[in-house]
GROMACS .gro file of C-alpha atoms in nm:
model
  416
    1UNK     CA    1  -3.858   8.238   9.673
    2UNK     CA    2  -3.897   7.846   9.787
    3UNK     CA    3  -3.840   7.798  10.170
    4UNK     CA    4  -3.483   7.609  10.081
    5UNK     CA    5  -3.368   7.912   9.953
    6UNK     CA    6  -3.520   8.167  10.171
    7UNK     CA    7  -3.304   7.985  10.419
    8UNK     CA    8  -3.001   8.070  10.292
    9UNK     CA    9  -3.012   8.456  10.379
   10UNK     CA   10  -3.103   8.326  10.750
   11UNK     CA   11  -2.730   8.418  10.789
   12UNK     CA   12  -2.643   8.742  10.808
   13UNK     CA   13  -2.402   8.895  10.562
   14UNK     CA   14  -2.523   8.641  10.329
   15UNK     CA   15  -2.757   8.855  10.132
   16UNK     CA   16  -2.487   9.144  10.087
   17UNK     CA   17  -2.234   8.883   9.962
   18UNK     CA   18  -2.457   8.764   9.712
   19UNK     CA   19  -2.615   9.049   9.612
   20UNK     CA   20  -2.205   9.144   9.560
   21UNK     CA   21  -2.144   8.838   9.365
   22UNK     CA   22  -2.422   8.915   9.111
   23UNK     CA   23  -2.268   9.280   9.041
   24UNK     CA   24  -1.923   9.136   8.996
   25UNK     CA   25  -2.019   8.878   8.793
   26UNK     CA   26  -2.222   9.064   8.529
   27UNK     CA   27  -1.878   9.136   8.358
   28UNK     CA   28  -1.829   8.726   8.315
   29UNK     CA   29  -2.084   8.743   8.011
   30UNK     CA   30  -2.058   9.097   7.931
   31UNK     CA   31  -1.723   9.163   7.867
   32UNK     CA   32  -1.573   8.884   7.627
   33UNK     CA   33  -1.965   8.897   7.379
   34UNK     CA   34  -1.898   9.316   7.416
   35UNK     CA   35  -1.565   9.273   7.261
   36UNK     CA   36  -1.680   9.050   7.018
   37UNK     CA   37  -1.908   9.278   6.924
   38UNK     CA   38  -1.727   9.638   6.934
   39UNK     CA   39  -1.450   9.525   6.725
   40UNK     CA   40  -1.696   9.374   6.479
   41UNK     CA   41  -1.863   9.736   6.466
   42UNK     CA   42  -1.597   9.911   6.425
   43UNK     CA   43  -1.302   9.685   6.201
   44UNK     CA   44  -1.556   9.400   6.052
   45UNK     CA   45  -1.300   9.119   6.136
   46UNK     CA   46  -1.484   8.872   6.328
   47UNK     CA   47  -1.148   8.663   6.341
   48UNK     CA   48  -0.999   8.930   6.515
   49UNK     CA   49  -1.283   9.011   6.718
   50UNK     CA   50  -1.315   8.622   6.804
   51UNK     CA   51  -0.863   8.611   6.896
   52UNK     CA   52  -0.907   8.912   7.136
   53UNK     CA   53  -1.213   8.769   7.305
   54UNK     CA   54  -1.012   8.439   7.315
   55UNK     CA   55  -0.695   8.602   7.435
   56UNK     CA   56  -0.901   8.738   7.699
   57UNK     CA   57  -1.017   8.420   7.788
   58UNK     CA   58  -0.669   8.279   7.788
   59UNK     CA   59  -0.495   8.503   8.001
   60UNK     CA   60  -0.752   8.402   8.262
   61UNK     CA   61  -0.715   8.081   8.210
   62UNK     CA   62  -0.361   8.170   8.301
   63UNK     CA   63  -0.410   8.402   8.572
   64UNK     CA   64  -0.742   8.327   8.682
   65UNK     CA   65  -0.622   7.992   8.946
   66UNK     CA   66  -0.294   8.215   9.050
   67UNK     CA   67  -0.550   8.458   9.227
   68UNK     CA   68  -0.732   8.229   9.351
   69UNK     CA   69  -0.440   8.071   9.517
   70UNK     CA   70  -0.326   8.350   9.666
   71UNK     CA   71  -0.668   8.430   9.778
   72UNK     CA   72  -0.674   8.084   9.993
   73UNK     CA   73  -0.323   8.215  10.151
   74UNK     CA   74  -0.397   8.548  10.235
   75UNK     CA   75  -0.763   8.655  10.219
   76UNK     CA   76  -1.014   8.765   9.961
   77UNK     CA   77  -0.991   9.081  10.092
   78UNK     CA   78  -0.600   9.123  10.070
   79UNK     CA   79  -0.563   8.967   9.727
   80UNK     CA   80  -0.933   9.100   9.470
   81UNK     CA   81  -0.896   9.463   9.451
   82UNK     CA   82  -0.490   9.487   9.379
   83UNK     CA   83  -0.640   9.248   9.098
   84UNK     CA   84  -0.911   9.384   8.965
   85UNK     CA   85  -0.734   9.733   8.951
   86UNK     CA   86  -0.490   9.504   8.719
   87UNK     CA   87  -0.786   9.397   8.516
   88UNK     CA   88  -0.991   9.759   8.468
   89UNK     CA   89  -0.664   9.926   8.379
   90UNK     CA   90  -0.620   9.656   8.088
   91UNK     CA   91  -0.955   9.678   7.992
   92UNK     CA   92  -0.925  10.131   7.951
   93UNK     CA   93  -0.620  10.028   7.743
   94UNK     CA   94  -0.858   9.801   7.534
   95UNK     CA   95  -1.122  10.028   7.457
   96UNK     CA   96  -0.876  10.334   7.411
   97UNK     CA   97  -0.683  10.094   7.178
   98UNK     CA   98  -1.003  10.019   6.984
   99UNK     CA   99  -1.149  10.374   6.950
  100UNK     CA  100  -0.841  10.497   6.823
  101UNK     CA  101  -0.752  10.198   6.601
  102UNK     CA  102  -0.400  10.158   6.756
  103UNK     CA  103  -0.228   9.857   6.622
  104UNK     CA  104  -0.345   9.472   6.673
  105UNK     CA  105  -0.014   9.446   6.912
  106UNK     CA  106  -0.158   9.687   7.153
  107UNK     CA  107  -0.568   9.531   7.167
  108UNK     CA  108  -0.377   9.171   7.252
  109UNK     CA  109  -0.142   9.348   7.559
  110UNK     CA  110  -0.456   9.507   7.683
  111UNK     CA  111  -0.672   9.186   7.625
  112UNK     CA  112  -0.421   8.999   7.817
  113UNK     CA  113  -0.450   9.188   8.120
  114UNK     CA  114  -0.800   9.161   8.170
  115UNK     CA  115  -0.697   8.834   8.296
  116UNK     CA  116  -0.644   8.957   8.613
  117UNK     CA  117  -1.014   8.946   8.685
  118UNK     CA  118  -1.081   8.761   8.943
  119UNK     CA  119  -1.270   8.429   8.975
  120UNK     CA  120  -1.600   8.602   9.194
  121UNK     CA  121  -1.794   8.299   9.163
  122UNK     CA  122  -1.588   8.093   9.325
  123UNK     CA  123  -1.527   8.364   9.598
  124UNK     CA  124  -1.898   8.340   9.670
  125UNK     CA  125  -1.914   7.941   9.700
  126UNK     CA  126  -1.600   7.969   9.917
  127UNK     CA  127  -1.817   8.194  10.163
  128UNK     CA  128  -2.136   7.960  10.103
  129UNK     CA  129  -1.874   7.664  10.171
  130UNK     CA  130  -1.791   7.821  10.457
  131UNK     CA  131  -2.098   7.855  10.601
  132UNK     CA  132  -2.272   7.517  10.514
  133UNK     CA  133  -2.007   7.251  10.498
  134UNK     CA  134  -2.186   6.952  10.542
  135UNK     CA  135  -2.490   7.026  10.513
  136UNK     CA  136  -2.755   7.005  10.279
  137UNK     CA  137  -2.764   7.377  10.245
  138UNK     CA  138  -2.416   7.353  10.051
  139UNK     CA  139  -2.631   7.172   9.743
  140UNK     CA  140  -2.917   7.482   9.731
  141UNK     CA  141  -2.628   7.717   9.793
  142UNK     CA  142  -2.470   7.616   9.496
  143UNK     CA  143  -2.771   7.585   9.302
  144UNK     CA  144  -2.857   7.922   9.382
  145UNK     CA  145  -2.528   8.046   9.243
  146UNK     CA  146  -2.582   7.840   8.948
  147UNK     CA  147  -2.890   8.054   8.917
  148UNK     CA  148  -2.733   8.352   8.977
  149UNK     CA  149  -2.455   8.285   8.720
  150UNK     CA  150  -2.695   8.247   8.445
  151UNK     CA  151  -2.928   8.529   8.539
  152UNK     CA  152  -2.586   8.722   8.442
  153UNK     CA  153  -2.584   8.545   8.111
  154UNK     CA  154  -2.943   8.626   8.068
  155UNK     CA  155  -2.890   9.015   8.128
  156UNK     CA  156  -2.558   9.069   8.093
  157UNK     CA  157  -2.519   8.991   7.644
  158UNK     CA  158  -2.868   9.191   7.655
  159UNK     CA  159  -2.689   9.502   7.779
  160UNK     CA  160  -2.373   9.410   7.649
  161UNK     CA  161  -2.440   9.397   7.262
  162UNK     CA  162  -2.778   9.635   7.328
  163UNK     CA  163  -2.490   9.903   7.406
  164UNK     CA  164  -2.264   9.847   7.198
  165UNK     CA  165  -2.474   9.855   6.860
  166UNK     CA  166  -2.741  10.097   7.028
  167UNK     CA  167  -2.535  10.364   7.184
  168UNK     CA  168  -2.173  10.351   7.084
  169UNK     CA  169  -1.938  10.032   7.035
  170UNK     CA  170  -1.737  10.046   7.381
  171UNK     CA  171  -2.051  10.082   7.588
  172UNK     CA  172  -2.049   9.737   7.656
  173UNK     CA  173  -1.736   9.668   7.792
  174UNK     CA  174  -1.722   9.995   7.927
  175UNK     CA  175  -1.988   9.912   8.145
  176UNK     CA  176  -1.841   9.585   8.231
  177UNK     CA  177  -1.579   9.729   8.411
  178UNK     CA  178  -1.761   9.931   8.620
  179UNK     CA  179  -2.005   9.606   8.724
  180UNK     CA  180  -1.673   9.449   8.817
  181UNK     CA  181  -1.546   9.757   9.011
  182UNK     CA  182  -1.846   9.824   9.241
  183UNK     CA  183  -1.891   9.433   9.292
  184UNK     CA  184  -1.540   9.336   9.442
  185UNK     CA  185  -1.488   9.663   9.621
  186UNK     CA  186  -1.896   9.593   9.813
  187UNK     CA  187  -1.728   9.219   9.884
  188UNK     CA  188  -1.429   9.323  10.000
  189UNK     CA  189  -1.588   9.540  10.211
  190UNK     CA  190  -1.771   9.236  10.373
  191UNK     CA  191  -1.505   9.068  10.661
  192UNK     CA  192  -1.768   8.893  10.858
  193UNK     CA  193  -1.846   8.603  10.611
  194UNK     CA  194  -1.491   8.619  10.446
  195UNK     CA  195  -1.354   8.233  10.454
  196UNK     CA  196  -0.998   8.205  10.684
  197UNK     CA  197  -0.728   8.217  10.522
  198UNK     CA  198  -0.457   7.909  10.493
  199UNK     CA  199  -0.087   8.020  10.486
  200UNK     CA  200   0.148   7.773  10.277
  201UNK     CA  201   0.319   7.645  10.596
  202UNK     CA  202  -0.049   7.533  10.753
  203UNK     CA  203  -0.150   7.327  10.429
  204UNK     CA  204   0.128   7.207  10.311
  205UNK     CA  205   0.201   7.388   9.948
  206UNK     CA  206   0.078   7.208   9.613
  207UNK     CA  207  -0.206   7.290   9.391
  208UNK     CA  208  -0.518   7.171   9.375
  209UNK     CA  209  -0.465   7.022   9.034
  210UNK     CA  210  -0.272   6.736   9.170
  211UNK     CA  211  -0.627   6.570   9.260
  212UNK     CA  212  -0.710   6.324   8.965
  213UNK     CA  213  -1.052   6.375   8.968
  214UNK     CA  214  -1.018   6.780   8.947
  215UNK     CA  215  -0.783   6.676   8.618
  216UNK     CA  216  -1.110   6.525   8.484
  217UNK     CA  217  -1.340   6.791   8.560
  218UNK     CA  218  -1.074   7.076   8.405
  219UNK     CA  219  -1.005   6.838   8.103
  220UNK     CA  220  -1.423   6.780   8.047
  221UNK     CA  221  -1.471   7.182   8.085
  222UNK     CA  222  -1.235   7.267   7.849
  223UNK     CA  223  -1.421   7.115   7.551
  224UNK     CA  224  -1.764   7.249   7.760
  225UNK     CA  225  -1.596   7.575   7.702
  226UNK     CA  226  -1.548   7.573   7.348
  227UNK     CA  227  -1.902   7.511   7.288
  228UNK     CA  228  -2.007   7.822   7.543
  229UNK     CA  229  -1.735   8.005   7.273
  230UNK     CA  230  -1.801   7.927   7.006
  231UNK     CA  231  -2.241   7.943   7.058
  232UNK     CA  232  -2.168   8.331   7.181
  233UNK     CA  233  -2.000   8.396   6.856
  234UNK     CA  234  -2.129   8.182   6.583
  235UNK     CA  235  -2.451   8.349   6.721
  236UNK     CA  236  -2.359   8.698   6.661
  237UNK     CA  237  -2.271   8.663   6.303
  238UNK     CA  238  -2.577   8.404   6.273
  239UNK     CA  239  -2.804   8.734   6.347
  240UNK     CA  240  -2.599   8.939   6.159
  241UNK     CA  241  -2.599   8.757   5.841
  242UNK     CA  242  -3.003   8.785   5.908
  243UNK     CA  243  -3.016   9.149   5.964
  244UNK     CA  244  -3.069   9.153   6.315
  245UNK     CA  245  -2.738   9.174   6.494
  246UNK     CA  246  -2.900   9.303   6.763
  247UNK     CA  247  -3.123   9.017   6.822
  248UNK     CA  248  -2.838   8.791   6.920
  249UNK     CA  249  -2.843   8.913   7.250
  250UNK     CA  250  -3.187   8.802   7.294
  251UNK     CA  251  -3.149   8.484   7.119
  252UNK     CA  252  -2.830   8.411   7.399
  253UNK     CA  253  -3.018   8.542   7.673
  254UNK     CA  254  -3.262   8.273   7.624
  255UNK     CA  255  -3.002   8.004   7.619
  256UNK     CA  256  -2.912   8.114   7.942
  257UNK     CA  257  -3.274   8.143   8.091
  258UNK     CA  258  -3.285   7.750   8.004
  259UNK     CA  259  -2.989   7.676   8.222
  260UNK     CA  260  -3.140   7.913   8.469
  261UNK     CA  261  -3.477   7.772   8.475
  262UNK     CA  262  -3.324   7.420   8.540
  263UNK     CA  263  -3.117   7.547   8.799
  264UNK     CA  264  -3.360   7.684   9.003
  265UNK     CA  265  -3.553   7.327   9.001
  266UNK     CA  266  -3.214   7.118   9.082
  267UNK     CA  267  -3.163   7.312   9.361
  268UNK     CA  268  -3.471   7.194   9.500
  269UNK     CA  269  -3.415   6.856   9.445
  270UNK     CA  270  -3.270   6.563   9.655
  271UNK     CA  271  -3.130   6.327   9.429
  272UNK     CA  272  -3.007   5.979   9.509
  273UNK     CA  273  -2.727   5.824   9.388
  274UNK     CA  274  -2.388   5.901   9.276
  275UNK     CA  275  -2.312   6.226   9.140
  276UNK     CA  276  -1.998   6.120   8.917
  277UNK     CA  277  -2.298   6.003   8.702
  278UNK     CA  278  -2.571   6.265   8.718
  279UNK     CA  279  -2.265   6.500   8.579
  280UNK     CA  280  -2.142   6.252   8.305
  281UNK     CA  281  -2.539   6.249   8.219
  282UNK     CA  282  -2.514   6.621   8.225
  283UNK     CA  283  -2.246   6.671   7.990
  284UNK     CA  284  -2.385   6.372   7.775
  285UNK     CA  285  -2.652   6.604   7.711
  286UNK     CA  286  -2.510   6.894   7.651
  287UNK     CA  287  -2.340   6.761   7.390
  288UNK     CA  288  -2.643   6.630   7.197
  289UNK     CA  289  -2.821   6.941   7.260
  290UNK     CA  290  -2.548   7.151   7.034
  291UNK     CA  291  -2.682   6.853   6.711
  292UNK     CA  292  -2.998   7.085   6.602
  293UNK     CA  293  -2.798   7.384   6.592
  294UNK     CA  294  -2.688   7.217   6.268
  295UNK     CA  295  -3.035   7.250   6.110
  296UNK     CA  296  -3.195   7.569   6.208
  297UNK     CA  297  -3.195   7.842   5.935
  298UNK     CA  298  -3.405   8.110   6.120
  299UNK     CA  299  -3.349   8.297   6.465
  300UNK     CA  300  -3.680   8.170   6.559
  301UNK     CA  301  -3.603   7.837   6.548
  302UNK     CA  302  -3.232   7.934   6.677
  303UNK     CA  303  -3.361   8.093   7.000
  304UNK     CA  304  -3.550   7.794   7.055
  305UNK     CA  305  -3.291   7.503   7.038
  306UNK     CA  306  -3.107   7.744   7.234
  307UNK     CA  307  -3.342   7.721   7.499
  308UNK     CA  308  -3.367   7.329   7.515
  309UNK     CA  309  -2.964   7.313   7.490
  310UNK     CA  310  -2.957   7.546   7.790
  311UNK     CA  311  -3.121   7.285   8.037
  312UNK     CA  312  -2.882   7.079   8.080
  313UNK     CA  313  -2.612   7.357   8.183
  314UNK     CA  314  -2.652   7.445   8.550
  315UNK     CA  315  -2.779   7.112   8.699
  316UNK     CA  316  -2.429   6.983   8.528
  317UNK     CA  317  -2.235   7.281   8.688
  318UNK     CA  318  -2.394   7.265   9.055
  319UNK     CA  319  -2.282   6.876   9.022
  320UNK     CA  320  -1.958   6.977   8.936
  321UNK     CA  321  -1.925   7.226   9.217
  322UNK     CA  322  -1.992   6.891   9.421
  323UNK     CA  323  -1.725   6.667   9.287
  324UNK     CA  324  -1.494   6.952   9.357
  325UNK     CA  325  -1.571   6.923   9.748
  326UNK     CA  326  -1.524   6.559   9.698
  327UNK     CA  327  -1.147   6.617   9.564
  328UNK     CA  328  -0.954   6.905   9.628
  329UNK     CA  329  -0.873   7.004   9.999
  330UNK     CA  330  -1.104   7.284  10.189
  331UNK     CA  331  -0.791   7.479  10.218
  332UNK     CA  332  -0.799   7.477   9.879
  333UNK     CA  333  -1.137   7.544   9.756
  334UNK     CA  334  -1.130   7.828   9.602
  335UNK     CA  335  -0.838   7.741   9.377
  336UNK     CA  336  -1.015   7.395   9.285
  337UNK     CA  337  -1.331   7.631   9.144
  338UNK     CA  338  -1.139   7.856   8.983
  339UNK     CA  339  -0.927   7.526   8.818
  340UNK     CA  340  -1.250   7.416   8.676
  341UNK     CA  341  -1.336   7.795   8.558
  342UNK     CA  342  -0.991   7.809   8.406
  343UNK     CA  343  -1.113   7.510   8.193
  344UNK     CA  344  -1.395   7.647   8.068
  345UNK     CA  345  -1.208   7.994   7.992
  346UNK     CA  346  -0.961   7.755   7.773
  347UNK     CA  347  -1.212   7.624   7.594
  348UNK     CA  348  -1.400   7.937   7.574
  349UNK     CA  349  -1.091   8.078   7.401
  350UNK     CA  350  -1.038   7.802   7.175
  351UNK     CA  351  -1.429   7.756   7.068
  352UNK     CA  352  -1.442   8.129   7.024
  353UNK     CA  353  -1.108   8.127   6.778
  354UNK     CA  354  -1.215   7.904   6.596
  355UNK     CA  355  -1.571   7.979   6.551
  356UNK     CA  356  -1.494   8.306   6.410
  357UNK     CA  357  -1.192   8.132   6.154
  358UNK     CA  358  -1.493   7.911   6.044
  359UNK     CA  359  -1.713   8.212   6.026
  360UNK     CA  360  -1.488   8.352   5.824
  361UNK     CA  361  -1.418   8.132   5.579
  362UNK     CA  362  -1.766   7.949   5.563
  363UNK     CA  363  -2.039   8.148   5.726
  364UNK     CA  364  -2.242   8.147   6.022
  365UNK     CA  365  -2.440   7.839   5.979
  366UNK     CA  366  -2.110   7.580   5.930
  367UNK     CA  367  -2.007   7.769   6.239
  368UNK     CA  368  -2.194   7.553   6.434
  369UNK     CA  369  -2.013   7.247   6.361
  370UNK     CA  370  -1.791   7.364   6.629
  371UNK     CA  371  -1.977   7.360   6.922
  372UNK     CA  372  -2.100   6.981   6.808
  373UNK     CA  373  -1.737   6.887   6.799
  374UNK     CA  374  -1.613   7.030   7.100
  375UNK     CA  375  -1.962   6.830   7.298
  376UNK     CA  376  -1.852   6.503   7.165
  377UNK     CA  377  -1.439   6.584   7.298
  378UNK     CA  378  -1.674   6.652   7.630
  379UNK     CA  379  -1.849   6.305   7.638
  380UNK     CA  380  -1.532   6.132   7.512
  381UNK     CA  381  -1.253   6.271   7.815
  382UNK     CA  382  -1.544   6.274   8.052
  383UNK     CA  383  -1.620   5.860   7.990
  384UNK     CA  384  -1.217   5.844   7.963
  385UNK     CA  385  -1.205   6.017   8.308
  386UNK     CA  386  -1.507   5.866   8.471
  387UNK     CA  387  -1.299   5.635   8.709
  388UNK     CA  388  -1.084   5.883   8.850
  389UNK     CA  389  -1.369   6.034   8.997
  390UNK     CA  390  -1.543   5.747   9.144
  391UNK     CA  391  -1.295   5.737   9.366
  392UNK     CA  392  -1.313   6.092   9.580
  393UNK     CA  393  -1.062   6.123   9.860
  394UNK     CA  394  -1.212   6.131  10.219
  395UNK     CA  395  -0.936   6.400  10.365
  396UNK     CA  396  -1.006   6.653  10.054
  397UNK     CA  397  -1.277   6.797  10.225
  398UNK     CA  398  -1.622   6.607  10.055
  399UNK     CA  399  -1.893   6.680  10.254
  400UNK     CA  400  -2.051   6.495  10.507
  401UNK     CA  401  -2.341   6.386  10.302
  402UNK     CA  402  -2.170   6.274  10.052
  403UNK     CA  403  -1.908   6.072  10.206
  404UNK     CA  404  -2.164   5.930  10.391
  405UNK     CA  405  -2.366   5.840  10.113
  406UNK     CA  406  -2.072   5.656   9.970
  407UNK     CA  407  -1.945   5.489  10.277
  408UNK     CA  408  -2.346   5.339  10.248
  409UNK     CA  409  -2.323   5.214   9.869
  410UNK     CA  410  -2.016   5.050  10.001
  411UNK     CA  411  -2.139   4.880  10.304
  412UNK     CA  412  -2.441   4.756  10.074
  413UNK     CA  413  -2.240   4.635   9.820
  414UNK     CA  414  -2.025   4.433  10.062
  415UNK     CA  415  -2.295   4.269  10.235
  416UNK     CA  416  -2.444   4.181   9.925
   0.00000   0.00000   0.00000
């Protein structure tokens, strides 16, 4: 591991809460593909497959930022586990519901519920926050979760669709839950590095989302979700249609190992300049990556583009963890994360929806057209938007760095 990120763990506690993270996290790309794929296996309907996976998304959209809120008020460890236990009993009712073929009623209650989950990467870059404030730590830190996040996506669809169409179709999920079980209860477990908590009466009240700039970021990730969405499942019935469902998993894995790859390089970079327009650069280019999806007719070629698309993902997401410092208040850190998570699970739910209608009705192949149109709604709200976060708010908490870096550009610009 580079020196920059060897000195990370120079903490202690910091390589348990990681190491926590990553278990916890594993469900964030298992669970939604592993539905996708058991109900596929065992109904066929990939529209129906596609609604729960969006409902599931939904509901955290929903209930994802209320956690997180009360999380900032009252602890991480007060506030995850009554939670997750919310979340894992939803998700026993989903798999019991699918096994048995109860009615479509009963998979959407369940599929709803796994809302609950909680948000556990933004729990970890609340206790990196904590820690390096200020710093340029705080910019590895979150590259290194960045990393970590997609080293889940690489893994997690592997073992997640591997199960399901190996073994038996509610392996995937099934295992899922337990990642997310034995992740939040090890972090919960872990006081010493848990952030302070900020009561309503010692911050004032509000939400996060009052901040302009966070309305940007959640606005920009909601179409960034859609094409996350609607790739996972367009994907599956791409490989499908081939003969190798199983393959999709690989196929997506490697999509993630591009974001992953460029992660790990970002984070040991010290870029100059503002970075309201290394992330509209970001998303720019995720959006143009999605174009040869269009024109591939082979998982070859697929897995591929896939790769090169993937590049552009985490060096985009660590900047956006950034801009987030710049505009919501530390007090409310954890809730401005989760806001821009809550995006992405919108979009997420709306890409994956309507990939699998398109699917349905056209094939695999015009199922791409989704994820092009949802990167050009990115490029268009994030230009739209680009003003409101130019101007970050000094009291929200930015770090030190950065407002210092501004306050420079300023003073240059007035002199000259």
């Amino acid at each position: 591991m580079p020196s920059p990120y060897r000195a990370l763990f120079d903490v202690p506690g910091t390589k348990a809460f990681s190491a926590a993270g990553l278990l916890g996290r594993m469900p964030l790309s298992m669970m939604g593909i592993g539905v996708v794929t058991m109900i596929s296996q065992l109904t066929g309907r990939y529209g129906l497959a596609g609604a729960l996976s969006a409902t599931i998304a939904l509901s955290a959209a929903v209930l994802g930022p209320q956690v997180s809120r009360l999380v900032d008020r009252h602890g991480q460890s007060r506030v995850l586990r009554p939670a997750t236990l919310v979340a894992l009993v939803a998700a026993a009712g989903l798999l019991l519901a699918a096994h048995f073929g109860w009615p479509d009623g009963v998979l959407f209650a369940c599929a709803a519920g796994i809302g609950a989950v909680p948000s556990l990467g933004a729990m970890i870059r609340a206790r990196w926050a904590a820690l390096y404030r200020g710093t340029p730590r705080l910019h590895t830190a979150y590259s290194f979760e960045s990393v970590v996040d997609e080293i889940c996506f690489v893994f997690g669809p592997i073992l997640s669709i591997g199960l399901c169409t190996v073994w038996f179709p509610e392996a995937g999920p099934l295992l899922a839950a337990v990642f997310l079980a034995a992740g939040v209860y090890w972090l919960t477990t872990l006081r010493a590095t848990e952030p302070a908590p900020h009561p309503r009466e010692r911050r004032g009240g509000g939400t996060a989302l009052r901040s302009p700039g966070l309305q940007v970021l959640v606005a920009t990730f909601v179409a960034t979700g859609a094409i996350f969405g609607s790739v996972d499942v367009v994907t599956v019935a791409f490989a499908d249609e081939r003969g190798h469902k199983g393959a999709a998993s690989v196929v997506l894995a490697l999509y993630a190992a591009g974001s992953c790859a460029a992660g790990a390089v970002f984070g040991l970079l010290r870029l100059a300049g503002a970075p309201e327009r290394r992330w509209l650069l970001g998303v720019a280019a995720m959006a143009v990556s999605m174009i040869p999806l269009l024109l591939v007719g082979n998982l070859p070629l697929l897995a591929a583009a896939l790769f090169v698309a993937g590049l552009s993902i985490a060096p985009t997401m660590i900047t956006t963890m950034s801009l987030i410092e710049e505009h919501v208040p530390r007090t409310q850190l954890t809730e401005g994360m989760t806001w821009v998570s809550t995006g992405l699970a919108v979009g997420v739910a709306l890409g994956s929806s309507l990939g699998g209608s398109v699917i349905d009705a056209a094939g695999a192949r015009a199922g791409y057209g989704v994820p092009v149109l949802s990167g050009a709604v990115a490029v268009v709200v994030g230009f739209l938007g680009y003003r409101r976060l130019r101007r970050p708010a000094a009291s929200r908490g930015g770090t030190v760095e950065q407002h210092g870096e501004r306050q420079d550009e300023r003073r240059e610009r007035h002199m000259a």
